[in-house]
Tab-separated table of C-alpha atoms and ligand atoms in Angstrom:
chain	number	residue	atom	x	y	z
Z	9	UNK	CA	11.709	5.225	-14.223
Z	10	UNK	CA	12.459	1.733	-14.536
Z	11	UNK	CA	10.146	-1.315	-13.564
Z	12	UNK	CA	11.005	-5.132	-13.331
Z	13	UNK	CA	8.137	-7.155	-14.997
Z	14	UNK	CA	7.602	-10.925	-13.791
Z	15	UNK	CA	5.274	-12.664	-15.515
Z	16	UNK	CA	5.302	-16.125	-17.134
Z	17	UNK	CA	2.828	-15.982	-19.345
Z	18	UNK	CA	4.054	-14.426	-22.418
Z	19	UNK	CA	1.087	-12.685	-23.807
Z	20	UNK	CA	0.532	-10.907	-21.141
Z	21	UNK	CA	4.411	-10.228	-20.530
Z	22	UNK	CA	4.777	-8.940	-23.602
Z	23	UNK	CA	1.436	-7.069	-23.619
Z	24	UNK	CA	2.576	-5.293	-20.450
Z	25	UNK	CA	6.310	-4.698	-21.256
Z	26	UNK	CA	4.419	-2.713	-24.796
Z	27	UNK	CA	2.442	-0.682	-22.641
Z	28	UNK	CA	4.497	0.435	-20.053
Z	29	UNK	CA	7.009	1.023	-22.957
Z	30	UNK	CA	4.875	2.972	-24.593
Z	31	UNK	CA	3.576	5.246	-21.605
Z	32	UNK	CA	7.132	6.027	-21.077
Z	33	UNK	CA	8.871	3.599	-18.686
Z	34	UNK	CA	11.829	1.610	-19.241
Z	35	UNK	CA	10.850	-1.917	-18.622
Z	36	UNK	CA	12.515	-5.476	-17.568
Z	37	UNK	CA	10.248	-8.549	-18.515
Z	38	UNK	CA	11.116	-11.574	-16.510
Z	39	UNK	CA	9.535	-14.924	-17.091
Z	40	UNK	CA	10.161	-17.233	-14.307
Z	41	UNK	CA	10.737	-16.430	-11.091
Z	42	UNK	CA	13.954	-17.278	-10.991
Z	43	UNK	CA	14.735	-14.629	-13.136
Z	44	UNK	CA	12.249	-12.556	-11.712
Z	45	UNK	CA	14.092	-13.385	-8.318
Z	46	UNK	CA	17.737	-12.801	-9.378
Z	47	UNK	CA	16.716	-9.490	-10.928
Z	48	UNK	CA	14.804	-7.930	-8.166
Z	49	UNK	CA	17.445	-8.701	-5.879
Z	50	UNK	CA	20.510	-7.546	-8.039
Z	51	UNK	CA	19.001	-4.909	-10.116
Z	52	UNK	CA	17.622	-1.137	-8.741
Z	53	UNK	CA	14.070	-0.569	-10.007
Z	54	UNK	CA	11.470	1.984	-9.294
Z	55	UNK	CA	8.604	-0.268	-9.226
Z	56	UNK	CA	7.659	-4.503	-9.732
Z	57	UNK	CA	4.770	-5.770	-11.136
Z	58	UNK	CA	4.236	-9.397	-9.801
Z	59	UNK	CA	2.384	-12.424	-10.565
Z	60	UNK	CA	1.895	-14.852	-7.735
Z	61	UNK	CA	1.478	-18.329	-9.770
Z	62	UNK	CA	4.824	-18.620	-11.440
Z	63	UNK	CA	6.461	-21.945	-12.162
Z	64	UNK	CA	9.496	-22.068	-9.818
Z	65	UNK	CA	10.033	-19.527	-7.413
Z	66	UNK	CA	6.165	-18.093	-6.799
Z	67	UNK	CA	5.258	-14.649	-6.084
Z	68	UNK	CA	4.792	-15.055	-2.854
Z	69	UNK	CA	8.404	-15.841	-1.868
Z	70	UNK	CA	9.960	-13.197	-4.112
Z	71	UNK	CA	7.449	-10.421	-2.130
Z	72	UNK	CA	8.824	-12.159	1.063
Z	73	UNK	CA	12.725	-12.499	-0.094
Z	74	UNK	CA	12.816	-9.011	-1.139
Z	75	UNK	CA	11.066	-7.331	2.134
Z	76	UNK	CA	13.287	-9.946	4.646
Z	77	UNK	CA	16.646	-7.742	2.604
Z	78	UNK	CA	14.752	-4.700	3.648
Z	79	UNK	CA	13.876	-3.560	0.388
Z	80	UNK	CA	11.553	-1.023	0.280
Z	81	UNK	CA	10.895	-0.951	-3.551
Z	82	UNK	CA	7.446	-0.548	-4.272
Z	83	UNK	CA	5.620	-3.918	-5.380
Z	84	UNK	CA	2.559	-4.660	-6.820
Z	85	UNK	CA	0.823	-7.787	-7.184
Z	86	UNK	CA	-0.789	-8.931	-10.349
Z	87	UNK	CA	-2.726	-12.006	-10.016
Z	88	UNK	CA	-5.180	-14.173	-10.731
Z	89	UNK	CA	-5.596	-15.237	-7.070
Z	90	UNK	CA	-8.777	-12.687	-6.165
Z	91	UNK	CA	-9.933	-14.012	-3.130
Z	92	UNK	CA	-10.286	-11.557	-0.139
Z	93	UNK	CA	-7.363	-13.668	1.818
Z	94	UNK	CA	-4.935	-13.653	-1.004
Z	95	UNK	CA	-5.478	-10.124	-1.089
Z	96	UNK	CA	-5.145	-9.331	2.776
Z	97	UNK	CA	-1.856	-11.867	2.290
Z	98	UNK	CA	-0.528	-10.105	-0.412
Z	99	UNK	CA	-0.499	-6.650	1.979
Z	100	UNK	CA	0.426	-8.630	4.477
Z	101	UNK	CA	3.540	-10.081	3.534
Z	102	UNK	CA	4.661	-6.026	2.156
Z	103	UNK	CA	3.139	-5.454	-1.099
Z	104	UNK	CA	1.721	-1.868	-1.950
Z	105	UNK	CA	-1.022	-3.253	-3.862
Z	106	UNK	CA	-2.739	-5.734	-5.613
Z	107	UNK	CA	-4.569	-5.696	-8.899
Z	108	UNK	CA	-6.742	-8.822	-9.994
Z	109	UNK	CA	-6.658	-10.658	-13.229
Z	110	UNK	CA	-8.021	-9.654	-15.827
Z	111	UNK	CA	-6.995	-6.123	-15.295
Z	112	UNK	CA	-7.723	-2.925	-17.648
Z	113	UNK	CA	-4.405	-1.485	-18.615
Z	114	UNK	CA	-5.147	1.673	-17.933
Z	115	UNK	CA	-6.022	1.015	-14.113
Z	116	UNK	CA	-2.865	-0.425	-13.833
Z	117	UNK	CA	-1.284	2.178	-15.309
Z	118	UNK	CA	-3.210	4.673	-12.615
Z	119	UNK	CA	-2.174	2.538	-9.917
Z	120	UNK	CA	1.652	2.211	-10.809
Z	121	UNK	CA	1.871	6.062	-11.227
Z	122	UNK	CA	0.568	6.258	-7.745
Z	123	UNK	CA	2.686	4.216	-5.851
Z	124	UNK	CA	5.829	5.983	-8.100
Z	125	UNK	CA	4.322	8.981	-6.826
Z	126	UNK	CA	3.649	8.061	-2.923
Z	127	UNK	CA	7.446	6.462	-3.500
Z	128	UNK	CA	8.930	9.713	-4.101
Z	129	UNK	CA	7.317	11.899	-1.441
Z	130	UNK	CA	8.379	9.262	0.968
Z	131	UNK	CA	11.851	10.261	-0.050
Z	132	UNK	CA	11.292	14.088	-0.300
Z	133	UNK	CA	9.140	14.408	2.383
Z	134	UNK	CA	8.662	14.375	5.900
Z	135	UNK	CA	5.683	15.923	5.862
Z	136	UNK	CA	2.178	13.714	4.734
Z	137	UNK	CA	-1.159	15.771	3.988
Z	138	UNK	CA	-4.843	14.793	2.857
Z	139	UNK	CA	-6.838	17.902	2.556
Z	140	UNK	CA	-6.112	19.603	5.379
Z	141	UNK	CA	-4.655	17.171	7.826
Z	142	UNK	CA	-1.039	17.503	8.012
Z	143	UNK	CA	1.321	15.105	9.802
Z	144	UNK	CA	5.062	16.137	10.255
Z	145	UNK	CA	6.736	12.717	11.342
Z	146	UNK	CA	9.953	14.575	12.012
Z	147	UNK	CA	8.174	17.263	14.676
Z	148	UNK	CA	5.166	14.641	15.720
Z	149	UNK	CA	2.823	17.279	14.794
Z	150	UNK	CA	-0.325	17.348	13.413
Z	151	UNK	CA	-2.720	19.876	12.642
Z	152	UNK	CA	-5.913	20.370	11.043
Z	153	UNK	CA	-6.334	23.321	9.144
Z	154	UNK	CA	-5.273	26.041	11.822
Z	155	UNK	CA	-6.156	23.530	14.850
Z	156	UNK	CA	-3.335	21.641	16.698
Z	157	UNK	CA	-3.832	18.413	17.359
Z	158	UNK	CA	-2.677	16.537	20.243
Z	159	UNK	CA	-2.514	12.620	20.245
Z	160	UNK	CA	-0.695	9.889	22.062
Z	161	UNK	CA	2.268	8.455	20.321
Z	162	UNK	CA	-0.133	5.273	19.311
Z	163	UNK	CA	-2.376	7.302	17.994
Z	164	UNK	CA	0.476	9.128	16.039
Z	165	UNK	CA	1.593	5.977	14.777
Z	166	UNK	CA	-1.942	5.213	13.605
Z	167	UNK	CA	-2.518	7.952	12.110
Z	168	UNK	CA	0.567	8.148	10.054
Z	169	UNK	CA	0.027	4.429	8.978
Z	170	UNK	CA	-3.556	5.339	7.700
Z	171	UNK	CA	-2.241	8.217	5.562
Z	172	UNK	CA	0.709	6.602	4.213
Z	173	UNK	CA	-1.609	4.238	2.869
Z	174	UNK	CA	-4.469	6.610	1.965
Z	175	UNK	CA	-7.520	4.886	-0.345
Z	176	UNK	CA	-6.586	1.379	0.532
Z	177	UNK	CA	-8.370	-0.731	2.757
Z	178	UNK	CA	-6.419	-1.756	5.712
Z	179	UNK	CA	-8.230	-4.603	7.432
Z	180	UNK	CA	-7.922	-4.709	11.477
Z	181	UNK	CA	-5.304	-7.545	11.234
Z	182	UNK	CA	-3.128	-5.811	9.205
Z	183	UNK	CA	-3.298	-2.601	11.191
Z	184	UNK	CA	-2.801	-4.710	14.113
Z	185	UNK	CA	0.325	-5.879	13.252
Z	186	UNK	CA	1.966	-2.877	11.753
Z	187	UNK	CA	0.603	-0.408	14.426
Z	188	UNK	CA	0.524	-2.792	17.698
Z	189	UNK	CA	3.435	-5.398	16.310
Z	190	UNK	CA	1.111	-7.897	17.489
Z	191	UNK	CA	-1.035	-10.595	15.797
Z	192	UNK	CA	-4.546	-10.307	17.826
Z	193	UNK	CA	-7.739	-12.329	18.428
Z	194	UNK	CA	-10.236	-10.855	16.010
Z	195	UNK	CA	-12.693	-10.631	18.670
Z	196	UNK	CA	-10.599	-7.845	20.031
Z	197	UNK	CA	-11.847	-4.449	19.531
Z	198	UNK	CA	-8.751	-2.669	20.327
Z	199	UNK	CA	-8.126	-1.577	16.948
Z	200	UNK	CA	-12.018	0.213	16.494
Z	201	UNK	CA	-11.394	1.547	20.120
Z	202	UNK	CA	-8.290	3.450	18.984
Z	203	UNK	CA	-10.018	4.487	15.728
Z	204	UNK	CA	-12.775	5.976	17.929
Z	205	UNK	CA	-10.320	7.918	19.832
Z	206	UNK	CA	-8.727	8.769	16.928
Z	207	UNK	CA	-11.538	10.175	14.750
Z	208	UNK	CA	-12.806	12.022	17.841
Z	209	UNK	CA	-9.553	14.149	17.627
Z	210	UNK	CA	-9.306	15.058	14.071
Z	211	UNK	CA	-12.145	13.527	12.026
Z	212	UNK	CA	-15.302	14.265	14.036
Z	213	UNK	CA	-15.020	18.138	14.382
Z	214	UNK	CA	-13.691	18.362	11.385
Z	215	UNK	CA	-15.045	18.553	7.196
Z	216	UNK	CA	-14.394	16.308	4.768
Z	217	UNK	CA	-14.298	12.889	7.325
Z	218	UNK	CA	-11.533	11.381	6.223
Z	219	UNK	CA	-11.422	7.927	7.707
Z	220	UNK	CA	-13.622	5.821	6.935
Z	221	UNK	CA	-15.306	2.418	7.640
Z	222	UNK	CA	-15.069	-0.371	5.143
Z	223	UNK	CA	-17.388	-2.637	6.923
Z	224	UNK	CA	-16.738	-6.318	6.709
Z	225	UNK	CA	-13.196	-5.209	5.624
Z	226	UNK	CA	-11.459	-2.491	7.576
Z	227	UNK	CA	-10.683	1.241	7.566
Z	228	UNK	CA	-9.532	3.639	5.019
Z	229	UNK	CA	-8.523	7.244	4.819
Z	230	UNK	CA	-9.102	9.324	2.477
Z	231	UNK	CA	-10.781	12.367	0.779
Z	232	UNK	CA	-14.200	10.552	-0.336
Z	233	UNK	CA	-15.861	12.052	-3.573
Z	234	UNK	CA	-19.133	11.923	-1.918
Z	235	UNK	CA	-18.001	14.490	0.337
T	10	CA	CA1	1.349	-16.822	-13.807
């Protein structure tokens, strides 16, 4: 597994490029964006790490660059930046996820191996689970447990986007725009009418809930440890 690294500051470049050495990864270190840029666009990688506030080209415009070419690679975003709307930006414009600095290492680590993980089911697999929800995108089926469930082809759409990104938040706008294709008025309640629909099919009946209400922020599915 091989991940590009673009950072500029060179502690923390360094500091990374050790650790993800050491846990087993091969590892590019890039520190400009220009580099940074070049690389990502020329090179095949199983993961970037990505720091917004780089001297040239920023973050930003590489995330943007690289999803306009319709690569798919998975990115996360390392950053300073920790407001809520640099965040929502950052998944906006096609990152995976986005980690705030300062960062534990180790959290990092967790969070690369999971999006080298989701990355590779994507590829093997036509088929997403959590618990016992299945969805085959192939068939448009889903089921929970031995019950068949039957939704609209929104609702399928929904659905799938919610597990594909299980345990992040996904505010409204975001879902509105990857579900819908649309960019709404947020006084629109189109997206929590859905959800209701939704969760009366295959959450409400049904143990553990999986989605769930992040409230100020969104939804989320997943298995919940309180449950
Ligand atoms: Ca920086």
């Amino acid at each position: 597994m091989k991940f590009l690294i673009v950072e500029d500051e060179v502690k923390t470049g360094e500091y990374l490029k050790k650790g993800f050495t050491e846990a087993g990864f091969i590892v590019d270190l890039a520190v400009n964006g220009l580099d940074g840029h070049h690389l990502a666009m020329t090179e095949s990688y199983d993961l970037i790490i990505l720091d917004i506030m780089l001297p040239d080209i920023d973050g930003w415009s590489i995330l943007r660059a690289l999803r306009k070419a319709k690569k798919t690679i998975p990115i996360l975003l390392l950053s300073a930046l920790g407001s809520i709307d640099n965040r929502v930006n950052g998944l906006e414009l096609g990152a995976d996820d986005y980690l705030v600095k300062p960062f534990a290492f180790a959290e990092l680590l967790a969070r690369a191996r999971t999006l080298l993980r989701r990355g590779t089911n994507a590829l093997v697999s036509n088929q997403l689970q959590v618990a016992d929800l299945v969805l085959d995108v192939l068939k448009r089926r889903v089921s929970r447990g031995q019950s068949k469930i039957n939704l609209t082809s929104r609702e399928f759409v929904l659905l799938e986007f919610l597990m594909r990104h299980q345990g992040e938040v996904l505010p409204r706008s975001l879902i509105a725009s990857q579900v819908w294709d649309m960019n709404f008025d947020s006084d629109t309640n189109i997206i929590d009418v859905a959800i209701r629909r939704l969760r009366a099919k295959m959450d409400n009946d049904f143990e553990p809930k999986l989605i769930h209400t992040v409230r100020g922020m969104g939804y989320m599915l997943e298995v919940s440890d309180e449950n």
